[in-house]
mmCIF file of C-alpha atoms in Angstrom:
data_model
loop_
_atom_site.group_PDB
_atom_site.id
_atom_site.type_symbol
_atom_site.label_atom_id
_atom_site.label_comp_id
_atom_site.label_asym_id
_atom_site.label_seq_id
_atom_site.Cartn_x
_atom_site.Cartn_y
_atom_site.Cartn_z
ATOM 1 C CA MET A 14 1.893 -5.321 100.859
ATOM 2 C CA LYS A 15 -0.983 -4.529 103.208
ATOM 3 C CA LYS A 16 -1.899 -7.402 105.525
ATOM 4 C CA VAL A 17 -5.412 -8.839 105.586
ATOM 5 C CA ARG A 18 -7.295 -7.492 108.630
ATOM 6 C CA ILE A 19 -8.990 -10.134 110.791
ATOM 7 C CA LEU A 20 -11.420 -9.879 113.717
ATOM 8 C CA LEU A 21 -11.876 -12.834 116.097
ATOM 9 C CA GLY A 22 -14.972 -13.843 118.076
ATOM 10 C CA ASP A 23 -15.045 -16.618 120.696
ATOM 11 C CA ASP A 24 -15.917 -16.765 124.373
ATOM 12 C CA HIS A 25 -12.980 -19.048 125.209
ATOM 13 C CA ALA A 26 -9.737 -17.198 125.885
ATOM 14 C CA LEU A 27 -7.568 -20.220 125.091
ATOM 15 C CA ILE A 28 -9.144 -20.559 121.645
ATOM 16 C CA LEU A 29 -8.647 -16.852 120.936
ATOM 17 C CA ASP A 30 -5.023 -17.018 122.044
ATOM 18 C CA GLY A 31 -4.361 -20.081 119.898
ATOM 19 C CA VAL A 32 -5.956 -18.613 116.778
ATOM 20 C CA ARG A 33 -4.167 -15.302 117.261
ATOM 21 C CA ALA A 34 -0.817 -17.089 117.624
ATOM 22 C CA ALA A 35 -1.447 -19.131 114.474
ATOM 23 C CA LEU A 36 -2.415 -16.153 112.322
ATOM 24 C CA GLN A 37 -0.679 -13.035 113.595
ATOM 25 C CA VAL A 38 2.527 -13.478 111.568
ATOM 26 C CA GLN A 39 0.756 -13.584 108.200
ATOM 27 C CA PHE A 40 -2.331 -11.491 109.004
ATOM 28 C CA GLU A 41 -3.211 -8.404 111.063
ATOM 29 C CA ILE A 42 -5.459 -9.282 114.018
ATOM 30 C CA VAL A 43 -7.380 -6.047 114.530
ATOM 31 C CA GLY A 44 -9.412 -7.151 117.549
ATOM 32 C CA GLN A 45 -11.283 -9.879 119.392
ATOM 33 C CA ALA A 46 -14.585 -10.218 121.232
ATOM 34 C CA ALA A 47 -15.920 -12.692 123.773
ATOM 35 C CA ASP A 48 -19.660 -12.273 123.086
ATOM 36 C CA GLY A 49 -21.822 -11.802 120.025
ATOM 37 C CA MET A 50 -22.937 -8.248 120.700
ATOM 38 C CA ALA A 51 -19.385 -7.069 121.276
ATOM 39 C CA LEU A 52 -18.336 -8.802 118.062
ATOM 40 C CA VAL A 53 -20.984 -7.005 115.996
ATOM 41 C CA GLU A 54 -19.970 -3.659 117.512
ATOM 42 C CA ALA A 55 -16.286 -4.354 116.869
ATOM 43 C CA ALA A 56 -16.952 -5.373 113.265
ATOM 44 C CA GLN A 57 -18.875 -2.183 112.551
ATOM 45 C CA ARG A 58 -16.150 -0.081 114.155
ATOM 46 C CA LEU A 59 -13.065 -1.864 112.774
ATOM 47 C CA ARG A 60 -14.432 -2.974 109.367
ATOM 48 C CA PRO A 61 -12.206 -6.068 109.022
ATOM 49 C CA ASP A 62 -11.646 -8.034 105.826
ATOM 50 C CA VAL A 63 -12.480 -11.313 107.581
ATOM 51 C CA VAL A 64 -14.358 -12.232 110.760
ATOM 52 C CA ILE A 65 -13.602 -15.624 112.319
ATOM 53 C CA LEU A 66 -16.262 -16.545 114.854
ATOM 54 C CA ASP A 67 -17.652 -19.347 116.969
ATOM 55 C CA ILE A 68 -21.278 -20.510 116.835
ATOM 56 C CA SER A 69 -21.807 -20.628 120.603
ATOM 57 C CA MET A 70 -21.343 -17.209 122.185
ATOM 58 C CA PRO A 71 -23.245 -15.422 124.983
ATOM 59 C CA LEU A 72 -25.675 -12.518 124.506
ATOM 60 C CA LEU A 73 -25.885 -13.108 120.744
ATOM 61 C CA ASN A 74 -24.954 -16.431 119.167
ATOM 62 C CA GLY A 75 -22.601 -16.725 116.227
ATOM 63 C CA PHE A 76 -25.305 -17.118 113.605
ATOM 64 C CA GLU A 77 -27.163 -13.984 114.668
ATOM 65 C CA SER A 78 -23.885 -12.082 115.010
ATOM 66 C CA ALA A 79 -22.909 -13.157 111.500
ATOM 67 C CA ARG A 80 -26.299 -12.139 110.130
ATOM 68 C CA GLN A 81 -25.947 -8.625 111.538
ATOM 69 C CA ILE A 82 -22.325 -8.267 110.433
ATOM 70 C CA LYS A 83 -23.155 -9.399 106.902
ATOM 71 C CA LYS A 84 -26.050 -6.943 106.747
ATOM 72 C CA ALA A 85 -23.851 -4.030 107.861
ATOM 73 C CA LEU A 86 -20.679 -5.111 106.023
ATOM 74 C CA PRO A 87 -21.620 -7.220 103.000
ATOM 75 C CA GLY A 88 -18.036 -7.256 101.730
ATOM 76 C CA THR A 89 -16.600 -8.771 104.913
ATOM 77 C CA LYS A 90 -15.908 -12.501 104.705
ATOM 78 C CA LEU A 91 -17.203 -14.726 107.502
ATOM 79 C CA ILE A 92 -15.541 -17.958 108.608
ATOM 80 C CA PHE A 93 -17.118 -20.069 111.337
ATOM 81 C CA LEU A 94 -14.715 -21.849 113.695
ATOM 82 C CA SER A 95 -16.685 -24.533 115.506
ATOM 83 C CA GLN A 96 -16.397 -27.870 117.248
ATOM 84 C CA HIS A 97 -19.636 -29.066 115.625
ATOM 85 C CA LEU A 98 -19.379 -31.369 112.606
ATOM 86 C CA ASN A 99 -23.088 -30.994 111.900
ATOM 87 C CA PRO A 100 -24.508 -30.436 108.380
ATOM 88 C CA ALA A 101 -27.419 -28.438 109.856
ATOM 89 C CA TYR A 102 -25.003 -25.863 111.265
ATOM 90 C CA LEU A 103 -23.056 -25.774 108.004
ATOM 91 C CA LYS A 104 -26.266 -25.228 106.034
ATOM 92 C CA GLN A 105 -27.278 -22.383 108.330
ATOM 93 C CA ALA A 106 -23.826 -20.795 108.025
ATOM 94 C CA LEU A 107 -24.021 -20.862 104.226
ATOM 95 C CA LYS A 108 -27.569 -19.514 104.271
ATOM 96 C CA ILE A 109 -26.445 -16.522 106.323
ATOM 97 C CA GLY A 110 -23.668 -15.807 103.862
ATOM 98 C CA ALA A 111 -20.578 -17.323 105.482
ATOM 99 C CA SER A 112 -17.746 -18.243 103.148
ATOM 100 C CA GLY A 113 -15.961 -20.707 105.402
ATOM 101 C CA TYR A 114 -16.503 -23.361 108.071
ATOM 102 C CA VAL A 115 -13.509 -24.827 109.941
ATOM 103 C CA LEU A 116 -13.389 -27.230 112.886
ATOM 104 C CA LYS A 117 -11.548 -26.097 115.998
ATOM 105 C CA SER A 118 -9.677 -29.394 116.006
ATOM 106 C CA GLY A 119 -8.159 -28.514 112.624
ATOM 107 C CA ALA A 120 -7.847 -24.759 113.061
ATOM 108 C CA THR A 121 -4.051 -24.613 113.019
ATOM 109 C CA GLU A 122 -3.817 -26.549 109.759
ATOM 110 C CA GLU A 123 -6.858 -25.159 107.948
ATOM 111 C CA LEU A 124 -7.446 -21.528 108.909
ATOM 112 C CA GLN A 125 -4.764 -19.951 106.743
ATOM 113 C CA LYS A 126 -5.965 -21.905 103.714
ATOM 114 C CA ALA A 127 -9.584 -20.994 104.525
ATOM 115 C CA ILE A 128 -8.758 -17.275 104.726
ATOM 116 C CA THR A 129 -6.864 -17.306 101.432
ATOM 117 C CA THR A 130 -9.675 -19.251 99.744
ATOM 118 C CA VAL A 131 -12.528 -16.978 100.838
ATOM 119 C CA LEU A 132 -10.594 -13.840 99.928
ATOM 120 C CA HIS A 133 -10.418 -15.207 96.376
ATOM 121 C CA GLY A 134 -14.205 -15.382 96.271
ATOM 122 C CA GLN A 135 -14.543 -19.104 96.928
ATOM 123 C CA SER A 136 -15.978 -21.101 99.816
ATOM 124 C CA TYR A 137 -13.885 -23.202 102.165
ATOM 125 C CA ILE A 138 -15.495 -26.031 104.118
ATOM 126 C CA THR A 139 -13.498 -28.427 106.254
ATOM 127 C CA PRO A 140 -12.984 -31.716 104.361
ATOM 128 C CA ALA A 141 -14.145 -33.542 107.491
ATOM 129 C CA PHE A 142 -17.742 -33.161 106.275
ATOM 130 C CA GLY A 143 -17.059 -35.400 103.288
ATOM 131 C CA ASP A 144 -17.431 -34.735 99.567
ATOM 132 C CA ASP A 145 -21.138 -35.619 99.366
ATOM 133 C CA VAL A 146 -22.237 -33.183 102.063
ATOM 134 C CA ILE A 147 -19.995 -30.405 100.817
ATOM 135 C CA SER A 148 -21.013 -30.662 97.161
ATOM 136 C CA ARG A 149 -24.713 -30.837 98.021
ATOM 137 C CA LEU A 150 -24.690 -27.813 100.322
ATOM 138 C CA LEU A 151 -22.390 -25.704 98.164
ATOM 139 C CA ASN A 152 -24.567 -26.346 95.127
ATOM 140 C CA ARG A 153 -27.686 -25.363 97.037
ATOM 141 C CA SER A 154 -26.119 -22.333 98.710
ATOM 142 C CA GLY A 155 -26.565 -20.276 95.572
ATOM 143 C CA GLU A 156 -30.218 -21.253 95.316
ATOM 144 C CA ILE A 157 -31.395 -20.515 98.848
ATOM 145 C CA SER A 158 -34.482 -18.371 98.661
ATOM 146 C CA ASN A 159 -34.613 -14.964 100.339
ATOM 147 C CA GLU A 160 -37.729 -15.891 102.221
ATOM 148 C CA SER A 161 -38.932 -13.412 104.792
ATOM 149 C CA GLU A 162 -37.907 -14.238 108.341
ATOM 150 C CA GLU A 163 -40.648 -15.018 110.817
ATOM 151 C CA LEU A 164 -38.907 -12.919 113.454
ATOM 152 C CA THR A 165 -37.239 -9.529 113.186
ATOM 153 C CA ASP A 166 -33.580 -8.978 114.076
ATOM 154 C CA ARG A 167 -34.624 -7.416 117.371
ATOM 155 C CA GLN A 168 -36.911 -10.321 118.190
ATOM 156 C CA ARG A 169 -34.142 -12.840 117.493
ATOM 157 C CA GLU A 170 -31.859 -10.891 119.836
ATOM 158 C CA ILE A 171 -34.509 -11.062 122.552
ATOM 159 C CA LEU A 172 -35.150 -14.755 121.913
ATOM 160 C CA GLN A 173 -31.438 -15.531 122.249
ATOM 161 C CA LEU A 174 -31.449 -13.917 125.701
ATOM 162 C CA ILE A 175 -34.656 -15.724 126.667
ATOM 163 C CA VAL A 176 -32.975 -19.018 125.720
ATOM 164 C CA GLU A 177 -30.126 -18.083 128.062
ATOM 165 C CA GLY A 178 -32.677 -17.853 130.889
ATOM 166 C CA ARG A 179 -32.534 -14.093 131.359
ATOM 167 C CA ALA A 180 -35.492 -12.214 132.860
ATOM 168 C CA ASN A 181 -37.280 -9.351 131.087
ATOM 169 C CA LYS A 182 -35.558 -6.708 133.237
ATOM 170 C CA GLU A 183 -32.101 -8.099 132.470
ATOM 171 C CA ILE A 184 -32.885 -8.334 128.752
ATOM 172 C CA ALA A 185 -34.122 -4.747 128.788
ATOM 173 C CA ASP A 186 -30.906 -3.562 130.455
ATOM 174 C CA ILE A 187 -28.682 -5.447 127.984
ATOM 175 C CA LEU A 188 -30.519 -4.135 124.913
ATOM 176 C CA HIS A 189 -31.147 -0.653 126.368
ATOM 177 C CA LEU A 190 -34.909 -1.019 125.963
ATOM 178 C CA SER A 191 -37.829 -0.734 128.361
ATOM 179 C CA VAL A 192 -39.314 -3.789 130.063
ATOM 180 C CA LYS A 193 -42.616 -3.003 128.304
ATOM 181 C CA THR A 194 -40.871 -3.196 124.932
ATOM 182 C CA ILE A 195 -39.411 -6.596 125.808
ATOM 183 C CA GLU A 196 -42.829 -7.828 126.943
ATOM 184 C CA PHE A 197 -44.377 -6.507 123.701
ATOM 185 C CA HIS A 198 -41.872 -8.367 121.518
ATOM 186 C CA ARG A 199 -42.211 -11.508 123.633
ATOM 187 C CA THR A 200 -45.980 -11.486 123.124
ATOM 188 C CA ARG A 201 -45.629 -10.783 119.400
ATOM 189 C CA MET A 202 -43.204 -13.678 118.996
ATOM 190 C CA MET A 203 -45.571 -16.085 120.742
ATOM 191 C CA THR A 204 -48.525 -14.935 118.640
ATOM 192 C CA ARG A 205 -46.583 -15.090 115.371
ATOM 193 C CA LEU A 206 -45.241 -18.577 116.090
ATOM 194 C CA GLY A 207 -48.500 -19.883 117.553
ATOM 195 C CA VAL A 208 -47.193 -20.819 121.001
ATOM 196 C CA LYS A 209 -48.391 -20.075 124.511
ATOM 197 C CA THR A 210 -45.326 -20.561 126.734
ATOM 198 C CA VAL A 211 -41.703 -19.478 126.690
ATOM 199 C CA ALA A 212 -40.625 -23.134 126.514
ATOM 200 C CA GLU A 213 -42.699 -23.642 123.364
ATOM 201 C CA LEU A 214 -41.402 -20.391 121.900
ATOM 202 C CA THR A 215 -37.802 -21.501 122.371
ATOM 203 C CA LYS A 216 -38.437 -24.989 121.013
ATOM 204 C CA VAL A 217 -40.284 -23.883 117.866
ATOM 205 C CA GLN A 218 -37.725 -21.305 116.805
ATOM 206 C CA ALA A 219 -34.762 -23.540 117.696
ATOM 207 C CA GLU A 220 -36.202 -26.300 115.506
ATOM 208 C CA LYS A 221 -36.776 -23.824 112.670
ATOM 209 C CA LEU A 222 -33.106 -22.803 112.762
ATOM 210 C CA GLY A 223 -31.800 -26.330 113.114
ATOM 211 C CA GLN A 224 -31.463 -25.917 116.908
ATOM 212 C CA THR A 225 -28.980 -23.085 116.429
ATOM 213 C CA LEU A 226 -30.485 -20.791 119.024
ATOM 214 C CA VAL A 227 -29.564 -23.103 121.874
ATOM 215 C CA VAL A 228 -26.389 -22.032 123.617
ATOM 216 C CA LEU A 229 -24.197 -25.026 122.938
ATOM 217 C CA PRO A 230 -21.262 -26.004 125.172
ATOM 218 C CA ASP A 231 -17.821 -25.767 123.561
#
């Protein structure tokens, strides 16, 4: 019987090694990535059945990585592996289209069950959230409106790098764009969100996404 193909994304080598060790007997680990952009590229190239990813990753955070992977590979299941027991992050994960959310502290015990559950078309959320939170968010997940995003995918990529404190030239090099293009998008983002400074730009969009654009320490 063909093994389920899994791609891993986390910027901590110890976490990647631990997850790989826990899963590699039962599943095929087709690759791993230490930043969000590399994870998106790997997913498009390897076309895994499941992607297990962290929220906090450099260059492109887990939520934006998941959004791009789901857009390119709608059949791929996404499971977030995070240290954050925060309903706002869980809500955002479900809104993006993730099927699972597991805490790093319970990864060894829960990941195999989570993978099996999502592959059967169901959602798996760590019981640590409690029944009330889980039932409320799972019930609402099917009713989330497809409202238009205030920022484009490219603009969210740029904003992530701005949050990381990168200058326009560095952002342009990372995204293979011109500095003028970065400046154009930066100005458009400020105008669209009604802010005048980079600090305000970061704060407004982070609040809109439940503070998910901030690079959180793991």
